[in-house]
mmCIF file of C-alpha atoms in Angstrom:
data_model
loop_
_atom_site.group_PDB
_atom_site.id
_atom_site.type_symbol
_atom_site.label_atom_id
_atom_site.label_comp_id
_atom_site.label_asym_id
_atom_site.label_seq_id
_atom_site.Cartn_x
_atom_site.Cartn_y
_atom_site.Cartn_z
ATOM 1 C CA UNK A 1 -43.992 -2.163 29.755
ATOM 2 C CA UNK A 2 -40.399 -2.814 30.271
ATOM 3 C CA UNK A 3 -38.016 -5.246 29.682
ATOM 4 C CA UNK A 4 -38.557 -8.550 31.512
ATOM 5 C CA UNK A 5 -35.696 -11.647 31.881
ATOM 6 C CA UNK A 6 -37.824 -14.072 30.508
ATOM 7 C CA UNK A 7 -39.472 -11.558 27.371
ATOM 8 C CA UNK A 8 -36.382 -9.067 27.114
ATOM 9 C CA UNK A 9 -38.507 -7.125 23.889
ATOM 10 C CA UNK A 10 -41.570 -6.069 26.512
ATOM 11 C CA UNK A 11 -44.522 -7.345 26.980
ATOM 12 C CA UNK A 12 -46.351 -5.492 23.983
ATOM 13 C CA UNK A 13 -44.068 -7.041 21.559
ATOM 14 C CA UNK A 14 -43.740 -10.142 19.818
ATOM 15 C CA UNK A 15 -41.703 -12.715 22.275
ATOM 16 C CA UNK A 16 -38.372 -13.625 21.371
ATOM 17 C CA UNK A 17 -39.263 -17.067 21.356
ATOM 18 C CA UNK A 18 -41.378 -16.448 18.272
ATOM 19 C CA UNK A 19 -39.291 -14.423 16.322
ATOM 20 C CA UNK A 20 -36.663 -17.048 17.119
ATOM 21 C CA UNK A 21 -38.381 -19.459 15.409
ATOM 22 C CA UNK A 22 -39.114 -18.050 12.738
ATOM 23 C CA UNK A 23 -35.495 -17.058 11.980
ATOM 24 C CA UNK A 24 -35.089 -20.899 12.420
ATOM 25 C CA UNK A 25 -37.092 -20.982 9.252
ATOM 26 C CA UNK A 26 -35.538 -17.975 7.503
ATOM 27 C CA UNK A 27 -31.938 -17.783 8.636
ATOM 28 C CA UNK A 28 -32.791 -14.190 9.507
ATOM 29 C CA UNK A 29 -33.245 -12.194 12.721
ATOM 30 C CA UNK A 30 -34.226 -8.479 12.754
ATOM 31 C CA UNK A 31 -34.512 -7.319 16.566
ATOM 32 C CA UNK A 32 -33.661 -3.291 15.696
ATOM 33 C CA UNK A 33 -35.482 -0.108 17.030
ATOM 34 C CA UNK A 34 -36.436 -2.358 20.345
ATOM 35 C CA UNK A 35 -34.583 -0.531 22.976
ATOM 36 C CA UNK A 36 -32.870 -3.519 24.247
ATOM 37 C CA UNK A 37 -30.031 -2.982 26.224
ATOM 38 C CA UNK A 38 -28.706 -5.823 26.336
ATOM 39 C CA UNK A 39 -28.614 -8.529 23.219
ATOM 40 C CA UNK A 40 -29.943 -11.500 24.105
ATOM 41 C CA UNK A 41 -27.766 -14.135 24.350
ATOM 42 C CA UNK A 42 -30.046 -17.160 23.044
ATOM 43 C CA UNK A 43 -29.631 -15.969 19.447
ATOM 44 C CA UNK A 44 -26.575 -17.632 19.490
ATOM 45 C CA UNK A 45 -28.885 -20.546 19.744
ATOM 46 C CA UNK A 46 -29.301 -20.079 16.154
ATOM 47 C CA UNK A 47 -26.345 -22.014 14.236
ATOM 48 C CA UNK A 48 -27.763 -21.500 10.401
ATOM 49 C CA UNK A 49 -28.635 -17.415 11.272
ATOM 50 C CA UNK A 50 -27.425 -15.949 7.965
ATOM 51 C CA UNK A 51 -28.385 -12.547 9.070
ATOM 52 C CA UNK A 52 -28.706 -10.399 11.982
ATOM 53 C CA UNK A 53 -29.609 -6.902 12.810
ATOM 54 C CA UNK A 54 -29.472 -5.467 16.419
ATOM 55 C CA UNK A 55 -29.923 -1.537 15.256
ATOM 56 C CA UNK A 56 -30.813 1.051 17.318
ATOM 57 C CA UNK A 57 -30.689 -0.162 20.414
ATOM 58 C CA UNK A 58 -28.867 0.580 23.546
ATOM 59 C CA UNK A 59 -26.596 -2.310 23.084
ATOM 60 C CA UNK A 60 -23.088 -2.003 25.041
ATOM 61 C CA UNK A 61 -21.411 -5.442 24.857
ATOM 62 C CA UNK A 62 -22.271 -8.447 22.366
ATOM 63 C CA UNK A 63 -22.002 -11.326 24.009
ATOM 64 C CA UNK A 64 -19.016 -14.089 23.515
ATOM 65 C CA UNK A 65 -21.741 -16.552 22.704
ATOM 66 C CA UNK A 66 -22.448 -15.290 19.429
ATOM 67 C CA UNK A 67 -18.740 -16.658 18.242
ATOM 68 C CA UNK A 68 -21.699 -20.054 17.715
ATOM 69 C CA UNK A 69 -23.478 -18.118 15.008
ATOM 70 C CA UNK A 70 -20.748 -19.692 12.460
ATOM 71 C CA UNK A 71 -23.089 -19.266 9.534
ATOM 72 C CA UNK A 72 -23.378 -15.820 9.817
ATOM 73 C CA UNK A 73 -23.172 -13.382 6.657
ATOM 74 C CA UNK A 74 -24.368 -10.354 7.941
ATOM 75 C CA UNK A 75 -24.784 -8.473 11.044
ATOM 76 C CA UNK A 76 -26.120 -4.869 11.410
ATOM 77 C CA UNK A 77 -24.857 -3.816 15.276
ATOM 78 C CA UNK A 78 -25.589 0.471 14.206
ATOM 79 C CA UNK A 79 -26.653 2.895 16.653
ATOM 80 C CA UNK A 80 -25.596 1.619 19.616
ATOM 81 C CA UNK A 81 -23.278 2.048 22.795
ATOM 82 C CA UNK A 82 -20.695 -0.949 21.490
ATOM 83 C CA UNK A 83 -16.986 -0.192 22.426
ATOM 84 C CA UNK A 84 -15.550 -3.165 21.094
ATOM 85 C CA UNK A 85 -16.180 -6.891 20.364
ATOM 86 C CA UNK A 86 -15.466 -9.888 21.767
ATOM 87 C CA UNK A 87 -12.257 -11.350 20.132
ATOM 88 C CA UNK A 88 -13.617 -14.760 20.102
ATOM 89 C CA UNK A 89 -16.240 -12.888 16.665
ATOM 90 C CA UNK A 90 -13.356 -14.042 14.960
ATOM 91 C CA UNK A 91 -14.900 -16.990 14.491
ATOM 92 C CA UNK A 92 -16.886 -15.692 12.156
ATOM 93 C CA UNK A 93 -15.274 -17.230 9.486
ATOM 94 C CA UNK A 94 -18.345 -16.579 6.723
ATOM 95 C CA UNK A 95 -19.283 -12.805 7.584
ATOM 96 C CA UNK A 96 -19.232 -10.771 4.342
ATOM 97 C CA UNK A 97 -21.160 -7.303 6.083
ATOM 98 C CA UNK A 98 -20.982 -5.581 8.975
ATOM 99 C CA UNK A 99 -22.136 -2.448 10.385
ATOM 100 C CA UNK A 100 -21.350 -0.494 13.110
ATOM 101 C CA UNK A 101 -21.962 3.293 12.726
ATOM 102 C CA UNK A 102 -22.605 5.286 15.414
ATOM 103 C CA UNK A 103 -21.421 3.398 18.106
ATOM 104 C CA UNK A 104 -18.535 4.366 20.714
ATOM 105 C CA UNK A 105 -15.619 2.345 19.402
ATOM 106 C CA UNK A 106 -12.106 4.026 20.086
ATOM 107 C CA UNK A 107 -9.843 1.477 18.005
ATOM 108 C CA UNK A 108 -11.202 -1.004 14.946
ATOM 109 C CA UNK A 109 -11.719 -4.577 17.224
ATOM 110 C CA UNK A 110 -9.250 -6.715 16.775
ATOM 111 C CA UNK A 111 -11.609 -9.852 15.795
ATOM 112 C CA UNK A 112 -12.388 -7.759 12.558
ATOM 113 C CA UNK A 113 -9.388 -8.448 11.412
ATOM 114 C CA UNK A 114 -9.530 -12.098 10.870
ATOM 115 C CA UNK A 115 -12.552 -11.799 9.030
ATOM 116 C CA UNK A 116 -11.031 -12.828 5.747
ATOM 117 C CA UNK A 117 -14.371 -12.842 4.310
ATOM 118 C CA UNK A 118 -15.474 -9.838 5.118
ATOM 119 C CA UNK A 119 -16.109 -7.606 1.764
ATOM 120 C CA UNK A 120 -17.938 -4.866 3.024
ATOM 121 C CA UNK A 121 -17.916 -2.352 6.526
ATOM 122 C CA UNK A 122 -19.071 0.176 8.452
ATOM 123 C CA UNK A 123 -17.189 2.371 11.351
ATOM 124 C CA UNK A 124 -18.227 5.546 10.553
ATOM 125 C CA UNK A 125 -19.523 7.831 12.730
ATOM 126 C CA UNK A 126 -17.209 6.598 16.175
ATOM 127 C CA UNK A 127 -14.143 7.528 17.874
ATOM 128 C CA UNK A 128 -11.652 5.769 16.038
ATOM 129 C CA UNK A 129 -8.153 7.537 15.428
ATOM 130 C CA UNK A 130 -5.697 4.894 14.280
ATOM 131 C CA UNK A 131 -6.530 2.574 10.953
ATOM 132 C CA UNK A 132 -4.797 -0.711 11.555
ATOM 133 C CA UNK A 133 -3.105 -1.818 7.830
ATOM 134 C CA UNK A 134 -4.586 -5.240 8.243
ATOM 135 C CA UNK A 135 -8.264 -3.854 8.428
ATOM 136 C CA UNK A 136 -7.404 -2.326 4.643
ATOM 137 C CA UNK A 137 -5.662 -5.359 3.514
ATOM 138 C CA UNK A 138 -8.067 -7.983 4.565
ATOM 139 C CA UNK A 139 -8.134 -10.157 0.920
ATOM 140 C CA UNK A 140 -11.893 -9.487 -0.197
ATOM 141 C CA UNK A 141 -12.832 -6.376 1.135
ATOM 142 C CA UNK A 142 -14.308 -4.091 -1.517
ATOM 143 C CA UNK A 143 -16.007 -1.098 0.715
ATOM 144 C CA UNK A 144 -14.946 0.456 3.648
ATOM 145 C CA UNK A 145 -15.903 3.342 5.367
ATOM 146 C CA UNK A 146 -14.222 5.049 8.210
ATOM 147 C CA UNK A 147 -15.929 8.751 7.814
ATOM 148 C CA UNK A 148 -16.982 10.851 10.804
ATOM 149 C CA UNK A 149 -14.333 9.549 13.220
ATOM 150 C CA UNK A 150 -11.034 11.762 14.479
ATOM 151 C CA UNK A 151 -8.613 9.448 12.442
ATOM 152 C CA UNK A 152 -5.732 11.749 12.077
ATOM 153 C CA UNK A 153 -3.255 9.055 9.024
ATOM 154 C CA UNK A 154 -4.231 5.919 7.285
ATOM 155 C CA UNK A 155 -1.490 3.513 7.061
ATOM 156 C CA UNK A 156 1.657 3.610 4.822
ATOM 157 C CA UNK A 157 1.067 -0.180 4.078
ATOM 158 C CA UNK A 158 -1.843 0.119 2.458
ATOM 159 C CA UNK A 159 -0.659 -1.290 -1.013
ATOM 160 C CA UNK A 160 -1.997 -4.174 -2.816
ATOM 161 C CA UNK A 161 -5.441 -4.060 -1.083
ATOM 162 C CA UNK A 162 -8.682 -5.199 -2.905
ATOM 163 C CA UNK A 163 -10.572 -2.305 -1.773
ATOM 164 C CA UNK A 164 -12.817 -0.590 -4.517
ATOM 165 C CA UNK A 165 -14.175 2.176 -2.181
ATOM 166 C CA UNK A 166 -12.467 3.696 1.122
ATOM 167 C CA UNK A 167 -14.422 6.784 2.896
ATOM 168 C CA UNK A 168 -12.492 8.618 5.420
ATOM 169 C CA UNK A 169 -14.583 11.735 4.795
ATOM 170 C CA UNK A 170 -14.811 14.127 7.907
ATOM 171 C CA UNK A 171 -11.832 12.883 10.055
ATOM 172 C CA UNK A 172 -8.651 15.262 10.556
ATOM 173 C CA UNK A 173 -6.463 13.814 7.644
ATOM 174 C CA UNK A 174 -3.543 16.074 6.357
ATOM 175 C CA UNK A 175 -1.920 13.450 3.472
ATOM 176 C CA UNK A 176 -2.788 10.683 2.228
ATOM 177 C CA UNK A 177 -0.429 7.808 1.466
ATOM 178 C CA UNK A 178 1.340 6.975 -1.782
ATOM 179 C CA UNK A 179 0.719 3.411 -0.974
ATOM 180 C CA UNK A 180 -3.165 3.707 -2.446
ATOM 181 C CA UNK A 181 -1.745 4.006 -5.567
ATOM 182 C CA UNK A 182 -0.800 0.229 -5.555
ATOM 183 C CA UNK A 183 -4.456 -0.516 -4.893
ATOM 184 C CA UNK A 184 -5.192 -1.817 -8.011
ATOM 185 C CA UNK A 185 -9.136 -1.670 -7.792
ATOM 186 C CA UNK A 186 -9.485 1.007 -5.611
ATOM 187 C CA UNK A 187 -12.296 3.256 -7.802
ATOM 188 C CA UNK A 188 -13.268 5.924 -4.817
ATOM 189 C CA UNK A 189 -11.511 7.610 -2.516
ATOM 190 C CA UNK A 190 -13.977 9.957 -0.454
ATOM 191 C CA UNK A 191 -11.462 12.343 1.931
ATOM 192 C CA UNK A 192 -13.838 15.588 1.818
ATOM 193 C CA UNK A 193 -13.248 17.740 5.013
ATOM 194 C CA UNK A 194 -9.833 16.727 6.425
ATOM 195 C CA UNK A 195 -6.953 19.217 6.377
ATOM 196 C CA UNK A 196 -4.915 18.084 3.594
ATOM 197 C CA UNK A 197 -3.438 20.722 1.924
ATOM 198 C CA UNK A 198 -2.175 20.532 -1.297
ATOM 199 C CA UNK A 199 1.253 18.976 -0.388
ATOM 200 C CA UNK A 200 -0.650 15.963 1.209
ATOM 201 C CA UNK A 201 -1.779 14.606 -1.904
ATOM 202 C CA UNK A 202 0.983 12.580 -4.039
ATOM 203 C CA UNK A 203 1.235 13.166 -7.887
ATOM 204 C CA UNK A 204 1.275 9.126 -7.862
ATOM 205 C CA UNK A 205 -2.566 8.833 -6.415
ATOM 206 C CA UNK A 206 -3.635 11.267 -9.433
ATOM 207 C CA UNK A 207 -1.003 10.196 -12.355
ATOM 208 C CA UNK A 208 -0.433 6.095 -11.876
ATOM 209 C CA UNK A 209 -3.471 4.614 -9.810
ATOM 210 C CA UNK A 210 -7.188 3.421 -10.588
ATOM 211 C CA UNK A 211 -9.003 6.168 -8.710
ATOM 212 C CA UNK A 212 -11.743 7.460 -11.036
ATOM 213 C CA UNK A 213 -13.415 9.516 -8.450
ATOM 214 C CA UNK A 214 -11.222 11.692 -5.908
ATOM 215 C CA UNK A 215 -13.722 13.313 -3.643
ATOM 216 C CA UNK A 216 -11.503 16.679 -1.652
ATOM 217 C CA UNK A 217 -14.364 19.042 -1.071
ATOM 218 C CA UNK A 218 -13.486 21.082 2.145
ATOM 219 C CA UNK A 219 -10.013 20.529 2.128
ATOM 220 C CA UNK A 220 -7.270 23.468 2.548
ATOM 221 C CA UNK A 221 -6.437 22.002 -1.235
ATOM 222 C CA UNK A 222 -8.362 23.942 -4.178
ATOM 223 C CA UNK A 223 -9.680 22.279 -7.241
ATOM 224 C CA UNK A 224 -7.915 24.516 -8.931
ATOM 225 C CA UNK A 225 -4.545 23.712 -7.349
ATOM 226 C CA UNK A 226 -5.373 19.929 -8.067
ATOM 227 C CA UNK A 227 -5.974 20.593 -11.552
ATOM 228 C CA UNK A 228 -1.919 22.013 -11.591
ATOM 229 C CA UNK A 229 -0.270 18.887 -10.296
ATOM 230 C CA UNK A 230 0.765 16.769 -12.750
ATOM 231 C CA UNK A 231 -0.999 13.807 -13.163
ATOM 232 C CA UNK A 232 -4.342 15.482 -13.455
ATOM 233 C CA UNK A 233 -4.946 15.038 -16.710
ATOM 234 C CA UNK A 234 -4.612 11.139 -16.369
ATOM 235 C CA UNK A 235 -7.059 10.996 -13.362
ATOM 236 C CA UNK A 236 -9.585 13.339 -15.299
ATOM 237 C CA UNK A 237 -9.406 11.061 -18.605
ATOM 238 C CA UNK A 238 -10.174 8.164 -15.952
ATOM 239 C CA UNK A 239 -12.840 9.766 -14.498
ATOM 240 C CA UNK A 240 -14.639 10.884 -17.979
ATOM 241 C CA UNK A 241 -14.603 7.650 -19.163
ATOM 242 C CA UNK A 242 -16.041 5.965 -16.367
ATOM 243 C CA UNK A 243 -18.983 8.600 -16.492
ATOM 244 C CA UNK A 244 -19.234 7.889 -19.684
ATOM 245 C CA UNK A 245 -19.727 4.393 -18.943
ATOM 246 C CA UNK A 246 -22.797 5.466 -16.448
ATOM 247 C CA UNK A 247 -24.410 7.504 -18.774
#
């Protein structure tokens, strides 16, 4: 059955209503894999929602209403059609995740980056090409990933971020900036499969940051050319001792 206006999940599924109510209860709200293509706006009836997923769906706008859902820590919009967000999401003021791979965004929204609380996301897998320096620098982000995308630089002004873990695996990088090396709890850096050669990489990133885990695979760059440039050596002592650590 499809989708009706008053039961937008079909008529074989649990109503809205129901599910609803029992988020009322929970302060979570899990409408994924339903084929809805549009999100319905009464959620935003739900002030104390903590969490939200709208996953695999056919999603293409969220609506302005859910700028209400102040309490919200977490919401999981993957595997949709989204484009962008409403600005008015940055009221968000409490959001610590969100998710949004494999959607059709062309720039980061610009409500993201007022989300001051935000400490973990997800744009990989879009259409983005330009990394605003505010997304990095927002003051408790610890993981972001911006793999599978066409971004072609990250930002010079990328210093004195909080990140521990960026990702911009799979885009069409050719350096990376000297900046990172200010980032004083940046652990991972994942670039695998740009096109930075071996002139792309500063000596600084290797020698004088707090990258224990430089990930370059299928790059024009060898290992072996990486293991010339000085500065090695400190990285590798960096990155024994924090396997050490693991093991």
């Amino acid at each position: 059955m499809g989708q009706s206006a008053s039961n937008p999940l079909g008529g074989g599924r649990v109503k809205l209503e129901e599910r609803m109510q029992r988020a009322r209860a929970t302060g979570v709200l899990s409408l994924q894999n339903l084929n809805l293509s549009k999100a319905p706006v009464q959620i935003a009836d739900l002030k104390t929602l903590r969490s939200l997923s709208l996953r695999n769906n056919k999603i293409s706008e969220i609506p302005v209403e859910f700028a209400q859902l102040v309490a919200l820590k977490t919401l999981h919009l993957d595997s949709n059609a989204i484009a962008n967000l409403p600005d008015v999401l940055s009221n968000l003021k409490k959001l610590e995740t969100l998710t949004l791979t494999q959607n059709a965004l062309v720039h980061v929204p610009r409500c993201i980056l007022s989300l001051n609380k935000l400490k973990q996301i997800d744009l990989s897998h879009n259409k983005l090409t330009v990394v605003p320096a505010q997304l990095l620098k927002l003051p408790n982000l610890e993981v972001c990933n911006l793999s599978h995308n066409k971004i072609t630089q990250l930002p010079d002004e990328c210093d004195e971020c909080n990140l521990a873990e960026l990702n911009v695996g799979y885009n069409q990088l050719t350096t990376l900036p000297a900046s990172l090396t200010k980032c004083p709890k940046l652990k991972v850096l994942r670039c695998e499969h740009n096109n930075i050669a071996l002139g792309g990489i500063p000596n600084a990133l290797l020698a004088d940051s707090s990258i224990s885990l430089l990930v370059t695979e299928n790059n024009p760059v060898t290992a072996a050319e990486l293991q010339q440039l000085p500065g090695y050596e400190a990285y590798s002592q960096r990155y024994t001792n924090v396997k050490k650590k693991g093991d």
